[in-house]
XYZ file of C-alpha atoms in Angstrom:
444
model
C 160.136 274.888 -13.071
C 163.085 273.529 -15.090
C 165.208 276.889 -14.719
C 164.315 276.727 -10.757
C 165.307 272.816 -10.553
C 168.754 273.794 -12.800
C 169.448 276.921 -10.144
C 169.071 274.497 -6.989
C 171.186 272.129 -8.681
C 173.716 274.388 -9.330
C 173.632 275.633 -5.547
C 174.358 272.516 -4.186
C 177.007 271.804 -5.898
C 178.709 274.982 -5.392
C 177.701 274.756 -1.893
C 179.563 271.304 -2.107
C 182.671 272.483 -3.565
C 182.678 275.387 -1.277
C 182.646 272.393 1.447
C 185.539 270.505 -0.473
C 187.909 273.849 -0.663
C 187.199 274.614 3.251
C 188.446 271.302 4.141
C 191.121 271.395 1.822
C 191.809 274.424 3.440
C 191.637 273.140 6.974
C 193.541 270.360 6.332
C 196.511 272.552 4.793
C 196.317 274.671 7.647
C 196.740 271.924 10.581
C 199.472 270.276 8.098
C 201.216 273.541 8.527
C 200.787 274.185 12.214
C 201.717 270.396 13.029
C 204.958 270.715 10.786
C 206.458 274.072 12.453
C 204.927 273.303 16.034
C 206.020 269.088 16.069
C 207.418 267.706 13.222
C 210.412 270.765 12.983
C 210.307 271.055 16.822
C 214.322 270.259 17.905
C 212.570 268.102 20.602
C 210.755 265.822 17.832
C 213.158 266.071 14.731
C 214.337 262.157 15.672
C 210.872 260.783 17.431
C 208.547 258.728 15.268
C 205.208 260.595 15.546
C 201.598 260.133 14.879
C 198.703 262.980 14.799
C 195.051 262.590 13.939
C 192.489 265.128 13.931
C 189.242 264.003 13.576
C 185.726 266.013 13.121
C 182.532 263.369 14.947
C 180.033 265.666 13.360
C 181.348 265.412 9.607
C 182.671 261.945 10.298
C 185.869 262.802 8.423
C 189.653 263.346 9.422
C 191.002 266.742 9.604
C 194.528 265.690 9.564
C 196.243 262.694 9.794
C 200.019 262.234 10.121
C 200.927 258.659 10.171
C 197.431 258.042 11.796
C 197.415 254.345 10.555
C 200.949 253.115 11.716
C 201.611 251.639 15.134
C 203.138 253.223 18.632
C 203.975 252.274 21.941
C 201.117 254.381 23.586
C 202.335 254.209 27.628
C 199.412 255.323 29.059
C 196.792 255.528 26.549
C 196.008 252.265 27.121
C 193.997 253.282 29.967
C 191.182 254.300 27.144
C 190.208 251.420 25.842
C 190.551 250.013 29.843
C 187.602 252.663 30.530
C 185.764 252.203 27.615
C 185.393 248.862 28.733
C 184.510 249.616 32.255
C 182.323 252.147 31.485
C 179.926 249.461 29.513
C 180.577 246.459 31.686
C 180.582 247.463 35.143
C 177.396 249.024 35.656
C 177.003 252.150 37.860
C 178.227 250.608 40.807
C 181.204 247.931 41.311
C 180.465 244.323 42.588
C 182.769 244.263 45.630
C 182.419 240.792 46.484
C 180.481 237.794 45.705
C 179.409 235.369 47.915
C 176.840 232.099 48.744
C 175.617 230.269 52.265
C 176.456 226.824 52.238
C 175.487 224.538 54.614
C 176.160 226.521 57.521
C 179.615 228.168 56.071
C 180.169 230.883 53.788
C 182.186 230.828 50.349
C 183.223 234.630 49.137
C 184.700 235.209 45.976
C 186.458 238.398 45.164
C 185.548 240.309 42.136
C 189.133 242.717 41.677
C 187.744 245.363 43.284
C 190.770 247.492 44.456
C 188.356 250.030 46.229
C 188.575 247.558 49.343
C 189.658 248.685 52.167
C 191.587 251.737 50.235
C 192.287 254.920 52.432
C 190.479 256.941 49.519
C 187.315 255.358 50.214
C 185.808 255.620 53.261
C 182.468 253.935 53.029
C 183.167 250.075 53.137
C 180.375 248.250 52.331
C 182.391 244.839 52.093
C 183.625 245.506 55.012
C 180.846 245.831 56.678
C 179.596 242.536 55.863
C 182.745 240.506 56.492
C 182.803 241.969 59.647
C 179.029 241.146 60.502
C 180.374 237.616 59.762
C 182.838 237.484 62.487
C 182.452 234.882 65.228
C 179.537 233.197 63.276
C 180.654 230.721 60.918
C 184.007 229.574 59.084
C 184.637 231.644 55.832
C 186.075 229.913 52.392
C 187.242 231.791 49.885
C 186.484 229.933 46.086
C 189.884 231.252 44.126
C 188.592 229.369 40.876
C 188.194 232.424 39.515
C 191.928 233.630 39.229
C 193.262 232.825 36.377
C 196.041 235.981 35.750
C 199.637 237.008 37.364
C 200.423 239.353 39.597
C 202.289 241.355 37.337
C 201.457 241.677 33.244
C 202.709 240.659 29.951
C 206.137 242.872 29.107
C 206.236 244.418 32.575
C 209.402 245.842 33.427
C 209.931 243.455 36.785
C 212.766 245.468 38.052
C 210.458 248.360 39.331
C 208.846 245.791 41.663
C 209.082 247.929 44.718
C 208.020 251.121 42.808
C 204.441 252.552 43.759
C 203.134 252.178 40.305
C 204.220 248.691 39.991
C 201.541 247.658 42.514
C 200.631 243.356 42.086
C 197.254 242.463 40.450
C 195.549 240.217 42.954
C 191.710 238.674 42.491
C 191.005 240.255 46.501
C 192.698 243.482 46.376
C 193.198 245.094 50.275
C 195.081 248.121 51.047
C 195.505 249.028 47.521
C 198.246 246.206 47.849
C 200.505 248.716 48.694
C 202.558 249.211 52.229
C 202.942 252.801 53.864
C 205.682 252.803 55.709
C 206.323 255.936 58.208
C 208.460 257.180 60.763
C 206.661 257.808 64.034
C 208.241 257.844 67.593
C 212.091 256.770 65.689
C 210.750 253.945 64.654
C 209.438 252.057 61.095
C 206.119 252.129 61.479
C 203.830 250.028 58.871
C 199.966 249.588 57.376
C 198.846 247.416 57.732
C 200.662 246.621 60.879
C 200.760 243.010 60.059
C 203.890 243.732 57.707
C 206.053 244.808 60.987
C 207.005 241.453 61.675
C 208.683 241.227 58.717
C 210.765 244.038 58.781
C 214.232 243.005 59.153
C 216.816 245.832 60.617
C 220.415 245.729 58.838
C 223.687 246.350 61.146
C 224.404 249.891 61.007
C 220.500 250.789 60.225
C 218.671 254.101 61.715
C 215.136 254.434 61.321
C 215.474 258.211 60.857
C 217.513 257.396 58.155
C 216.293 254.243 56.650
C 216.435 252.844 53.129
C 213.723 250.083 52.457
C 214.035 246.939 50.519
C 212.225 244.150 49.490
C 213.099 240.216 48.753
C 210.956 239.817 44.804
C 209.625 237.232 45.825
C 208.547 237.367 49.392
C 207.531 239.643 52.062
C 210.635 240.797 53.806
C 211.887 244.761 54.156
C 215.215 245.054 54.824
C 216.196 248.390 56.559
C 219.434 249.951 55.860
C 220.974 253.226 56.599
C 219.971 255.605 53.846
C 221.694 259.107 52.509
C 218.254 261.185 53.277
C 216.166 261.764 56.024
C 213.119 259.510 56.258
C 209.779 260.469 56.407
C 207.269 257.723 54.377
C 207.535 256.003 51.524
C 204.961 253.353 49.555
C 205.759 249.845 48.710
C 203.675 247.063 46.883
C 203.654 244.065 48.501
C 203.617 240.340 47.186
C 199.907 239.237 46.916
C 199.917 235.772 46.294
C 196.785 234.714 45.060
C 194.856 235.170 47.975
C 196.755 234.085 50.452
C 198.196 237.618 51.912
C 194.366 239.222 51.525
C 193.311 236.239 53.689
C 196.245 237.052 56.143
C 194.970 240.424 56.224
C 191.192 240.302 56.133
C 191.662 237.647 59.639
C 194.233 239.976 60.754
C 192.391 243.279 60.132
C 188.687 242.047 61.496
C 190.415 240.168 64.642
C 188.424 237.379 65.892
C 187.089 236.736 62.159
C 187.313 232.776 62.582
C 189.901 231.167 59.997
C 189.738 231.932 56.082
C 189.835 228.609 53.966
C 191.257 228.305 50.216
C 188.729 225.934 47.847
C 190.777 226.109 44.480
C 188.001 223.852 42.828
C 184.841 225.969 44.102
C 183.326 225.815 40.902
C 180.035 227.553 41.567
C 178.068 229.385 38.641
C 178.475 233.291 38.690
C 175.012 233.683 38.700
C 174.442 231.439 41.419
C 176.286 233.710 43.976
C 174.694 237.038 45.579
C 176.759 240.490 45.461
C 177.502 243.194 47.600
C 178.381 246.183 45.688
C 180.837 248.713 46.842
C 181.630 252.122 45.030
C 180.148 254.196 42.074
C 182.059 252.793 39.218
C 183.126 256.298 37.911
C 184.292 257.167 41.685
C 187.229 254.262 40.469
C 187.473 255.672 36.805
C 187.977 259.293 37.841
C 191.376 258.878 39.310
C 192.312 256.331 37.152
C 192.418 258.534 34.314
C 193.318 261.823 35.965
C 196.528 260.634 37.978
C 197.307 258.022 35.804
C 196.514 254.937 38.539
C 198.239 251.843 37.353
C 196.446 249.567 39.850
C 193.159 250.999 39.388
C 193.595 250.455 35.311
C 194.917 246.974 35.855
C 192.088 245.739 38.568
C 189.198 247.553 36.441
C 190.191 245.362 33.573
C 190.221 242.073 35.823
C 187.074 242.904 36.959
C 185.555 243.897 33.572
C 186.727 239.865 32.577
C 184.990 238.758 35.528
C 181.355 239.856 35.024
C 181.787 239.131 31.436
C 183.464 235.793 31.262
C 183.443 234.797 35.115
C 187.185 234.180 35.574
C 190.280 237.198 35.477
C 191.984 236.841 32.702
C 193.682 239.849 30.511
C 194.275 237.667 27.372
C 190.786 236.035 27.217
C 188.959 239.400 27.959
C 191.077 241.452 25.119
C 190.422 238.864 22.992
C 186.362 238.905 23.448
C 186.689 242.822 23.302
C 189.140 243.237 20.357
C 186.394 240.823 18.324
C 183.020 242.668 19.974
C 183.379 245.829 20.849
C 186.736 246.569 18.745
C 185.750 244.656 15.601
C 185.601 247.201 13.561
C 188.925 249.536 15.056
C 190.585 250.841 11.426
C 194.277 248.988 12.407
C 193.701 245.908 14.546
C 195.527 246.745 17.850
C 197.987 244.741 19.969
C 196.548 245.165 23.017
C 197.941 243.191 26.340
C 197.816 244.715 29.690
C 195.544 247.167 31.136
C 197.308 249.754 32.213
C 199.864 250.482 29.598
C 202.993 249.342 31.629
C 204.023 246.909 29.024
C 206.351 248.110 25.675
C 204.317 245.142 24.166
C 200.782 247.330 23.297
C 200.889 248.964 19.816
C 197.986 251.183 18.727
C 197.536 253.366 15.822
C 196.393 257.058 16.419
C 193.218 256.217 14.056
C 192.619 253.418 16.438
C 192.490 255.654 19.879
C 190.459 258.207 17.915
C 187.794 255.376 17.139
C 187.237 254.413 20.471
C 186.994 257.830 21.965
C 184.222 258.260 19.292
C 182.674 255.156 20.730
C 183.210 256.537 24.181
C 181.011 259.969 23.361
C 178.778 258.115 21.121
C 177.626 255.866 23.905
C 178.306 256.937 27.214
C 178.221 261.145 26.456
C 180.265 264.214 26.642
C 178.945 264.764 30.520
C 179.806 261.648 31.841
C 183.764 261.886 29.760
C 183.967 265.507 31.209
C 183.796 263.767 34.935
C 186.013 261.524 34.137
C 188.626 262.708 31.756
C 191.222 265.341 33.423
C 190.809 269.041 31.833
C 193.766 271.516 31.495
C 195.205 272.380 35.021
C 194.163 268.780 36.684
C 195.822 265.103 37.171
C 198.646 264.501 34.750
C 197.803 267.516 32.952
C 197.805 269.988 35.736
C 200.450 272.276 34.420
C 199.276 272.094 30.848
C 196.061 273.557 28.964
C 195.341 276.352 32.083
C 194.518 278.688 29.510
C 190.945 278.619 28.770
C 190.961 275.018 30.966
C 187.944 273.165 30.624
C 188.037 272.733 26.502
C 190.125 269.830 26.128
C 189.699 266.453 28.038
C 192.382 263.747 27.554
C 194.554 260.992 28.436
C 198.171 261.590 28.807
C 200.799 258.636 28.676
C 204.866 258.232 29.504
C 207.012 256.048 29.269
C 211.206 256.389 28.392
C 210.828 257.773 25.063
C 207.237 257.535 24.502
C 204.575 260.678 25.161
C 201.054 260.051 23.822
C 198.206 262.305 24.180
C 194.315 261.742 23.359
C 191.239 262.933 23.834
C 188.590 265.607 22.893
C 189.199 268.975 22.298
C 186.848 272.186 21.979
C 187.799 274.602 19.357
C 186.710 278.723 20.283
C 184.051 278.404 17.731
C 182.548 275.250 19.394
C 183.363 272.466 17.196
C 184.501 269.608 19.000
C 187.250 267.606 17.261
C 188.591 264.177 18.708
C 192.590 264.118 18.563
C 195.331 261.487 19.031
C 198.970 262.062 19.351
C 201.461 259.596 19.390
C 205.160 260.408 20.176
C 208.084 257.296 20.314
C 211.464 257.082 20.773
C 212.938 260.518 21.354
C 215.836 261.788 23.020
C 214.295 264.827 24.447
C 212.426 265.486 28.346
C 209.030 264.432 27.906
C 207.940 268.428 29.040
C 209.784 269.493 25.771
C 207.396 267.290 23.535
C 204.569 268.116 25.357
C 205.174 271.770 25.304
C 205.257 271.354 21.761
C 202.100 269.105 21.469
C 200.020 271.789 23.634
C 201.151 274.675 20.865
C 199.944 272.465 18.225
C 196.778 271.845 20.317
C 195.811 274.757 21.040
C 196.635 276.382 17.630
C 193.517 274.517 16.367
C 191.761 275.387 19.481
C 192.042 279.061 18.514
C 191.935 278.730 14.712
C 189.299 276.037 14.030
């Protein structure tokens, strides 16, 4: 009995330090493959760079280079944005809320930026405004809006860029302009936004150049180099004032929309009417990169949980919740990742990805994560597509990639790579992050 207790004993710990030399191993090998495929790439010789490789089912790193130090991560910032919409916003978004009062009704919007967008073509809040019309005098309670239209470290000379569309508390139209050329002339939608288009001396529509005033609602039209065709343009939100312009505008003989900035109502005193599957917002979000969608979702995630929009307050109860226990506390400030301000570590992303599978699942990540050969990734990762699911980011200077990855043997590994301030094309570091990738794919 002793001998056969001894010759177990001895097993298991060879079997142990068989485990120890493997990983020794592994880790020598990634530390190889990362140094000739990033860190000696020409493109990456001058960046600052972060890499973590991380194995869920051993709960140990794989590799980690510079894993706990801090980067500007563009567009990563769009994962902890999900992860947060994911838990908080149910399986369907609250479009509107709203209560009967003494023969009027007050609405409050909820961020939604599904409203009235051309991708989605059932409109439940719609539908009831418009069932409203004629019937009684609508308020809207704006007590709730307690944010900017644009966010912390925004770069506010891109205002009239697509991606720079204005947070608002009652998105419409995606807050965004389409402007077209139909029978030689500017056409707009909404149409509302034609009476302020103002047409320069010397301008041609078939040749226009659009501007806008920062701070108001007026397009000036020029004569441009190029041929135009259609162009996007956010427009200023204020508040709710331009969605009330629109909403009376857009449902006609809606009678007039009132402001009550002191409409202090309790959340759960109002009813709801929900509008889209919440992952039918978090699917393009993360595959094409959607600024507005990242920015809104957050709003809306602060909201249900603390009744009023407010970035600051709602990173704040996250960071000490759900993020308590994140290896290097983050600086975390906008939603989308527009702002130079956010600083994460790669340990940090690769901890709340592990949150995101732990909780929500593989399946439901797979939906909403882009694959090889999709979104922002579509002309990276086609071979073998469908093992890796990630989040890209860009900024000048900055590439970041994260996400999970599928090796050939089946292991999946979580992975965060973090690239600053190089003086390459951001193709050039990614081509050298996907030979690095998929090295362990093949390998591992």
């Amino acid at each position: 009995m002793k001998k056969r207790t001894a010759f177990v004993k001895q097993l298991l710990i060879l079997n142990y330090s068989l485990l120890i030399l493997t990983s020794c191993s592994v880790t020598k090998q990634i530390s190889q493959s990362a140094k000739a495929d990033v860190l000696d790439a020409k493109a990456l010789q001058t960046a600052h760079v972060g890499i973590s490789i991380f194995d869920p089912s051993t709960n140990k790193y794989l590799y980690n280079y510079q894993g706990d130090k801090y980067f500007v991560p563009a567009s990563n910032i769009k994962i902890p944005t999900c992860y947060a919409a994911m838990k908080y916003l149910g399986d369907t978004l609250v479009g509107l809320k709203y209560k009967y009062d003494n023969g009027e009704y007050v609405i409050q919007g909820t961020g939604d930026p599904t409203f009235l967008h051309q991708e989605y073509l059932n409109q439940p809040v719609f539908n009831f405004l418009e069932s409203l019309k004629n019937k009684t005098l609508i308020h809207f309670s704006t007590s709730n809006w307690k944010e900017k239209h644009w966010g912390s470290g925004w770069s506010w000379n891109d205002y009239e860029e697509y991606y720079m569309a204005e947070r608002s508390p009652f998105p419409i139209y995606g807050n965004m302009i389409q402007f077209s050329l139909k029978e030689k002339q500017i056409k707009a939608t909404p149409a509302l936004f034609e009476k302020t288009l103002i047409y320069l001396p010397g301008s041609n529509p078939e040749y226009a150049q659009i501007e806008r005033d920062i701070n108001k609602n007026e397009f000036q039209i020029t004569k441009g180099k190029n041929k135009f065709t259609e162009m996007e343009m956010p427009f200023v939100t204020d508040g709710y004032s331009i969605a009330s312009l629109l909403l009376a505008d857009t449902l006609h003989s809606l009678k007039p929309v009132f402001e009550l900035p002191n409409y202090l109502d309790q959340p759960q005193h109002l009813s709801k009417i929900h509008s889209q599957l919440t992952d039918s917002l978090l699917k393009p979000m993360m595959h094409r990169s959607d600024n507005f969608f990242a920015e809104q979702s957050l709003l809306m995630v602060s909201n249900e949980m603390l009744g009023v929009m407010n970035d600051a307050k709602i990173i704040d109860t996250i960071l000490k919740t759900d993020f308590k226990d994140l290896p290097q506390k983050p600086r975390w400030v906008d939603g989308s990742g527009l702002s130079r301000y956010n600083l994460f570590t790669p340990q940090d992303f690769v901890a709340i990805l592990n949150k995101m599978k732990n909780e929500f699942g593989m399946e439901r990540i797979k939906v909403i994560f882009a694959t090889g050969g999709e979104g922002t990734i579509s002309s990276y990762y086609k071979v073998d597509s469908g093992y890796i699911f990630a989040k890209t980011g860009t900024l000048s200077g900055v590439v970041a990639f994260s996400g999970f990855l599928y090796t050939k043997k089946g292991k999946l590994l979580i992975f965060s790579t973090l690239v600053n301030n190089h003086q390459a094309t951001s193709t050039e570091v990614r081509k050298a992050m996907e030979k690095f990738l998929q090295g362990i794919r093949n390998k591992y």
